[in-house]
Coordinates of C-alpha atoms in Angstrom, one line a residue:
V20 CA -30.0 -4.3 111.8
A21 CA -28.1 -6.6 109.6
P22 CA -30.4 -8.8 107.2
L23 CA -29.7 -12.6 107.2
L24 CA -29.5 -12.6 103.2
T25 CA -27.1 -9.9 101.6
D26 CA -26.8 -8.8 98.4
S27 CA -23.2 -8.7 97.2
S28 CA -23.6 -5.6 94.9
V29 CA -24.7 -3.5 97.9
R30 CA -22.4 -0.7 98.9
M31 CA -24.5 1.0 101.5
S32 CA -26.6 -0.7 104.4
S33 CA -29.9 -1.1 102.3
P34 CA -31.4 -4.3 103.5
P35 CA -32.1 -6.8 100.7
I36 CA -35.9 -8.0 100.1
A37 CA -36.2 -11.8 100.1
P38 CA -38.7 -13.8 98.4
A39 CA -41.1 -15.5 100.8
L40 CA -42.4 -19.1 100.9
T41 CA -45.2 -20.9 102.9
N42 CA -43.9 -23.1 105.7
S43 CA -46.5 -25.6 105.3
E44 CA -46.6 -26.3 101.7
E45 CA -44.7 -25.3 98.5
E46 CA -45.8 -22.1 97.1
D47 CA -48.7 -22.5 94.3
D48 CA -46.4 -21.5 91.2
S49 CA -48.8 -22.3 88.4
D50 CA -49.5 -19.8 85.8
S51 CA -52.2 -17.5 87.1
S52 CA -53.0 -16.3 83.7
T53 CA -54.5 -19.6 82.7
K54 CA -56.8 -20.0 85.6
P55 CA -60.4 -18.7 86.0
I56 CA -60.1 -15.5 88.0
K57 CA -62.8 -15.3 90.6
P58 CA -64.9 -12.0 90.4
N59 CA -64.4 -9.6 93.3
T60 CA -67.2 -7.0 93.4
K61 CA -65.5 -5.0 96.1
K62 CA -62.8 -3.7 93.8
D63 CA -62.9 -2.5 90.0
T64 CA -59.4 -2.8 88.9
A65 CA -59.7 -1.2 85.4
S66 CA -61.3 2.1 87.0
M67 CA -57.9 2.6 88.8
F68 CA -56.1 3.1 85.7
Q69 CA -58.9 5.3 84.2
A70 CA -57.9 8.8 83.2
G71 CA -59.9 11.8 84.3
G72 CA -62.6 13.0 81.9
D73 CA -63.5 9.5 80.9
S74 CA -65.0 8.3 84.1
H75 CA -68.6 8.7 83.0
K76 CA -68.2 6.8 79.7
E77 CA -66.4 4.1 81.8
K78 CA -69.1 3.6 84.1
K79 CA -71.6 3.1 81.4
T80 CA -69.7 0.3 80.2
R81 CA -69.3 -1.3 83.5
K82 CA -73.2 -1.5 83.6
K83 CA -73.1 -3.6 80.7
G84 CA -70.7 -6.0 82.2
G85 CA -67.6 -4.7 80.8
C86 CA -64.6 -5.8 82.7
F87 CA -60.8 -5.8 81.6
L88 CA -60.1 -9.2 83.0
S89 CA -61.4 -12.1 81.4
E90 CA -63.5 -13.6 84.1
G91 CA -63.9 -11.0 86.9
C92 CA -62.9 -7.5 87.7
T93 CA -59.7 -8.2 89.9
M94 CA -56.7 -10.3 90.3
P95 CA -57.0 -13.0 92.8
S96 CA -56.1 -11.7 96.3
L97 CA -52.8 -13.2 97.9
K98 CA -53.6 -15.3 100.8
P99 CA -51.7 -14.4 103.9
S100 CA -49.4 -17.2 105.1
P101 CA -46.4 -18.0 107.3
L102 CA -43.1 -16.5 106.0
S103 CA -39.9 -18.1 105.5
V104 CA -37.0 -16.6 103.7
L105 CA -35.8 -18.7 100.7
G106 CA -32.0 -19.2 101.0
V107 CA -29.7 -18.3 98.1
G108 CA -30.0 -20.9 95.3
P109 CA -32.4 -21.9 92.7
Q110 CA -35.7 -23.5 93.6
K111 CA -36.4 -27.0 93.0
E112 CA -39.5 -26.2 90.8
E113 CA -39.2 -24.5 87.5
R114 CA -40.7 -21.1 87.0
P115 CA -43.9 -21.3 85.0
P116 CA -43.5 -19.9 81.4
S117 CA -45.4 -17.0 79.9
P118 CA -48.7 -17.7 78.5
V119 CA -48.6 -18.1 74.8
I120 CA -47.8 -14.6 73.3
E121 CA -47.7 -13.6 69.7
V122 CA -45.4 -10.9 68.9
D123 CA -46.1 -10.2 65.1
N124 CA -44.9 -6.6 65.1
L125 CA -42.0 -6.0 67.8
E126 CA -42.2 -2.3 67.8
D127 CA -46.0 -2.3 68.3
F128 CA -46.0 -5.1 70.9
V129 CA -43.5 -3.5 73.3
L130 CA -45.4 -0.1 73.4
Q131 CA -48.8 -1.8 73.7
P132 CA -50.3 -2.4 77.2
A133 CA -50.3 -5.8 78.3
P134 CA -53.6 -7.9 77.4
Q135 CA -56.1 -7.4 80.1
G136 CA -56.1 -10.4 82.4
V137 CA -52.9 -11.6 81.3
T138 CA -49.3 -11.5 83.0
I139 CA -46.4 -11.1 80.7
K140 CA -43.7 -13.0 82.2
C141 CA -40.3 -11.8 81.1
R142 CA -36.5 -12.4 81.9
V143 CA -33.7 -9.7 82.1
T144 CA -30.2 -10.7 81.5
R145 CA -27.1 -8.4 82.2
D146 CA -24.0 -8.8 80.0
K147 CA -20.8 -7.5 81.7
K148 CA -18.5 -9.1 79.2
G149 CA -16.1 -7.2 77.1
M150 CA -14.6 -3.7 76.9
D151 CA -16.3 -1.1 79.3
R152 CA -19.2 -3.8 79.9
G153 CA -18.3 -3.5 83.8
L154 CA -19.4 0.1 83.7
Y155 CA -21.7 -0.1 80.9
P156 CA -23.4 -3.5 80.9
T157 CA -26.1 -4.5 78.4
Y158 CA -29.3 -5.5 79.5
Y159 CA -31.7 -7.8 77.4
L160 CA -35.3 -8.4 78.0
H161 CA -36.8 -11.9 76.6
L162 CA -40.1 -13.5 77.0
D163 CA -39.8 -16.2 79.8
N164 CA -41.0 -18.9 77.6
E165 CA -40.0 -21.9 75.6
K166 CA -39.0 -19.6 72.5
K167 CA -37.3 -16.9 74.6
V168 CA -38.5 -14.3 72.1
F169 CA -36.3 -11.3 72.3
L170 CA -38.1 -8.0 73.1
L171 CA -35.7 -5.1 74.1
A172 CA -32.1 -4.1 74.7
G173 CA -30.8 -1.2 77.1
R174 CA -27.5 0.2 77.6
K175 CA -26.4 3.4 79.5
R176 CA -24.7 5.9 77.1
K177 CA -21.2 7.0 77.8
K178 CA -20.3 10.8 78.4
S179 CA -23.7 11.8 79.3
K180 CA -24.1 14.3 82.4
T181 CA -27.0 12.3 83.9
S182 CA -27.7 8.4 83.6
N183 CA -29.1 8.0 80.1
Y184 CA -30.1 4.6 79.0
L185 CA -31.0 4.0 75.3
I186 CA -33.5 1.3 74.7
S187 CA -33.6 -0.6 71.3
I188 CA -35.7 -3.5 69.7
D189 CA -32.4 -4.6 68.0
P190 CA -30.1 -6.6 70.4
T191 CA -26.9 -5.4 68.1
D192 CA -28.0 -1.9 67.6
L193 CA -28.0 0.6 70.5
S194 CA -27.4 3.6 68.6
R195 CA -29.2 6.8 69.3
G196 CA -29.7 7.4 65.5
G197 CA -30.7 4.0 64.6
E198 CA -34.3 3.0 63.1
N199 CA -34.4 0.4 65.9
F200 CA -34.4 3.1 68.9
I201 CA -37.6 2.7 70.7
G202 CA -37.0 4.7 73.7
K203 CA -34.8 6.2 76.6
L204 CA -34.7 6.4 80.4
R205 CA -33.1 9.7 81.6
S206 CA -32.2 10.6 85.2
N207 CA -31.9 13.8 87.1
L208 CA -28.5 14.9 88.4
M209 CA -29.0 13.4 91.7
G210 CA -30.0 10.0 90.1
T211 CA -33.0 9.8 92.1
K212 CA -35.7 10.7 89.5
F213 CA -36.0 9.2 86.2
T214 CA -38.3 9.8 82.9
V215 CA -39.2 7.4 80.3
F216 CA -39.5 8.5 76.6
D217 CA -40.6 6.9 73.5
N218 CA -38.7 7.7 70.3
G219 CA -40.5 10.7 69.4
V220 CA -38.5 14.1 68.7
N221 CA -37.6 16.9 71.0
P222 CA -40.3 19.4 71.4
D223 CA -38.0 22.0 69.6
R224 CA -38.0 19.9 66.5
A225 CA -42.1 19.5 66.7
N226 CA -44.2 19.3 63.4
A227 CA -47.3 21.7 62.9
D228 CA -49.6 19.4 64.9
W229 CA -46.8 18.0 67.3
S230 CA -47.8 14.5 66.7
N231 CA -44.0 13.7 66.0
V232 CA -43.1 15.0 69.6
R233 CA -41.8 12.4 72.1
Q234 CA -44.4 11.0 74.6
E235 CA -43.2 10.5 78.4
L236 CA -44.4 6.9 79.2
S237 CA -43.4 6.8 82.9
A238 CA -41.5 8.5 85.8
V239 CA -39.8 7.0 88.6
V240 CA -38.9 8.6 92.0
Y241 CA -36.7 7.1 94.7
E242 CA -37.1 8.6 98.1
T243 CA -33.9 9.4 99.9
N244 CA -33.4 11.1 103.4
V245 CA -30.4 12.9 104.9
L246 CA -28.6 9.5 105.5
G247 CA -29.1 8.2 102.0
F248 CA -31.0 5.2 101.3
K249 CA -32.0 3.4 104.6
G250 CA -34.2 0.4 105.0
P251 CA -36.1 -0.9 101.9
R252 CA -36.2 1.4 98.8
K253 CA -39.1 3.7 98.3
M254 CA -40.3 4.2 94.9
T255 CA -43.1 6.1 93.2
V256 CA -44.0 5.4 89.7
I257 CA -46.1 7.9 87.7
I258 CA -47.8 6.6 84.4
P259 CA -50.3 8.0 81.9
G260 CA -53.9 7.1 82.6
M261 CA -56.0 5.0 80.1
N262 CA -59.0 6.2 78.1
S263 CA -62.2 4.5 77.9
D264 CA -60.9 2.3 75.0
N265 CA -58.1 1.0 77.3
E266 CA -55.5 3.1 75.2
R267 CA -52.9 5.1 77.0
V268 CA -53.4 8.9 77.1
P269 CA -50.5 10.6 75.2
I270 CA -48.6 12.9 77.3
R271 CA -46.4 14.9 75.0
P272 CA -44.8 17.8 77.2
R273 CA -44.0 20.9 75.1
N274 CA -41.2 21.9 77.4
D275 CA -39.2 20.9 80.4
N276 CA -41.7 22.3 82.8
D277 CA -44.6 20.2 81.7
G278 CA -43.5 16.6 82.2
L279 CA -44.9 13.8 84.2
L280 CA -42.5 14.7 87.3
T281 CA -43.5 18.3 87.2
R282 CA -47.2 17.5 87.1
W283 CA -46.9 15.1 89.9
Q284 CA -44.8 17.7 91.9
N285 CA -47.4 20.2 91.4
K286 CA -50.1 17.7 92.3
N287 CA -51.7 18.2 88.8
M288 CA -52.7 14.6 88.6
D289 CA -55.1 14.9 85.3
N290 CA -54.7 12.0 83.0
L291 CA -51.9 10.6 85.4
I292 CA -51.8 7.4 87.5
E293 CA -49.6 7.2 90.7
L294 CA -48.3 3.8 91.9
H295 CA -45.9 2.7 94.6
N296 CA -43.7 -0.2 95.4
K297 CA -45.5 -2.7 97.7
A298 CA -43.8 -2.3 101.2
P299 CA -42.1 -5.5 102.3
V300 CA -42.5 -7.0 105.7
W301 CA -39.8 -7.4 108.3
N302 CA -39.5 -10.9 109.6
D303 CA -37.8 -11.1 113.0
E304 CA -37.2 -14.7 112.9
T305 CA -34.9 -14.3 109.8
Q306 CA -33.8 -10.6 110.4
S307 CA -34.8 -9.6 106.8
Y308 CA -37.5 -8.0 104.7
V309 CA -39.7 -10.4 102.7
L310 CA -42.2 -10.1 100.0
N311 CA -44.4 -12.8 98.3
F312 CA -43.4 -13.2 94.8
H313 CA -45.1 -16.5 94.3
G314 CA -42.1 -18.3 93.0
R315 CA -40.9 -15.8 90.3
V316 CA -38.0 -14.6 92.4
T317 CA -35.4 -16.6 94.2
H318 CA -32.6 -14.6 95.5
A319 CA -32.7 -11.7 98.1
S320 CA -31.8 -8.5 96.6
V321 CA -32.3 -4.6 97.2
K322 CA -33.4 -4.7 93.5
N323 CA -36.6 -6.8 94.2
F324 CA -39.7 -4.9 94.0
Q325 CA -43.4 -5.1 93.3
I326 CA -45.5 -2.1 92.0
V327 CA -49.2 -1.6 93.1
H328 CA -51.9 0.9 93.0
S329 CA -52.9 1.9 96.6
N330 CA -56.7 1.2 95.9
D331 CA -55.7 -2.7 95.4
P332 CA -52.1 -3.7 96.7
D333 CA -53.1 -7.3 95.6
Y334 CA -53.1 -6.5 91.9
I335 CA -49.4 -6.4 90.9
V336 CA -48.8 -4.0 88.0
M337 CA -45.4 -5.1 87.8
Q338 CA -42.8 -7.1 89.7
F339 CA -38.9 -7.5 89.3
G340 CA -36.5 -9.6 91.1
R341 CA -33.3 -11.6 91.1
V342 CA -33.0 -15.3 90.1
A343 CA -29.3 -15.4 89.6
D344 CA -26.2 -13.1 89.4
D345 CA -27.0 -11.5 86.5
A346 CA -30.5 -12.8 85.7
F347 CA -33.9 -11.4 86.9
T348 CA -37.6 -12.0 86.3
M349 CA -39.7 -9.0 85.1
D350 CA -43.6 -9.6 85.1
Y351 CA -46.1 -6.8 84.1
N352 CA -49.9 -6.4 83.8
Y353 CA -52.3 -4.0 82.3
P354 CA -52.0 -1.0 82.0
M355 CA -48.2 -1.3 81.5
C356 CA -46.1 -2.2 78.4
A357 CA -42.6 -3.7 78.0
V358 CA -41.0 -0.4 77.3
Q359 CA -42.2 1.1 80.6
A360 CA -41.6 -2.0 82.7
F361 CA -38.1 -2.6 81.2
A362 CA -37.2 1.2 81.8
I363 CA -38.4 1.0 85.5
A364 CA -36.4 -2.0 85.9
L365 CA -33.2 -0.3 84.5
S366 CA -33.6 2.5 86.9
S367 CA -33.2 0.0 89.6
F368 CA -29.7 -0.7 88.4
D369 CA -28.4 2.9 88.3
G370 CA -25.3 3.2 90.2
K371 CA -26.1 6.4 91.8
L372 CA -28.7 4.5 93.9
A373 CA -25.8 3.2 95.9
C374 CA -27.2 -0.4 95.3
E375 CA -24.9 -1.6 92.3

């Protein structure tokens, strides 16, 4: 079925996902991170990301009233509302800025999980100008606030057998050997599975205690079928769990058979968390798929997605969506960090997904 809104970059018949607004009133686009969050005793959001082995310790903390959100234990639920597809073009109201975020040490900031109870709102821009930029554009990540603080840059490496994106904390230095190299995203040969690494070394160059070996920060799996991609994309995201101090459990595989993807395929989920993209709703009236991005996304695109935990689909761990031809918003929450979220966003641009 042909969707009402189309994404000009789509080469195959994957319908785009359109943002949804209420018919009766303007979508409330105020900054949720500055509002009191109503407690919801039904779900304990922090425990969803707890790694195995720390659950007993965590339960004790909960009895003392500990909670990772500032005023309650879950993000507010999205109220069901009538859906209407937003047409191509910017919204009348400006997007709210990110809350005041201090970035003292950029390298530390981009690897640290988002502060609990705060949504980090960012903007991704794609630069196709110059030689080879059509095939190898550079992607930049900035905080979506008045200062537009630069966070990360990423670009696909040339002459690589698989899709391989370098991620840097310097917008002008995207070299593998440079001191600004902070991580990378690597795909399998099919271009359907991706792994996100930090800037540690290959296991064959490990020191005595393995402390310098690279960590795997995330993995992304795009589901395919015999006909390729049909309907909205289906994504599975695997991330390391969090310990009782709300720190990411380090995953340092010693060989290629011990990574996040291998553990997930073998159903060995110790210290791992499985997330999925939120399923969009088909709207008969507009003949397109819609998702409620609460004003942060304005254009229909196959690249629009929200990542959630199956235990609480109203808590958005990460969302990404188009706001202009080469501009996208990317928001993330605890327990994700900027490098994880940016790399997952980069995976959605990859040409082998037949959507670019």
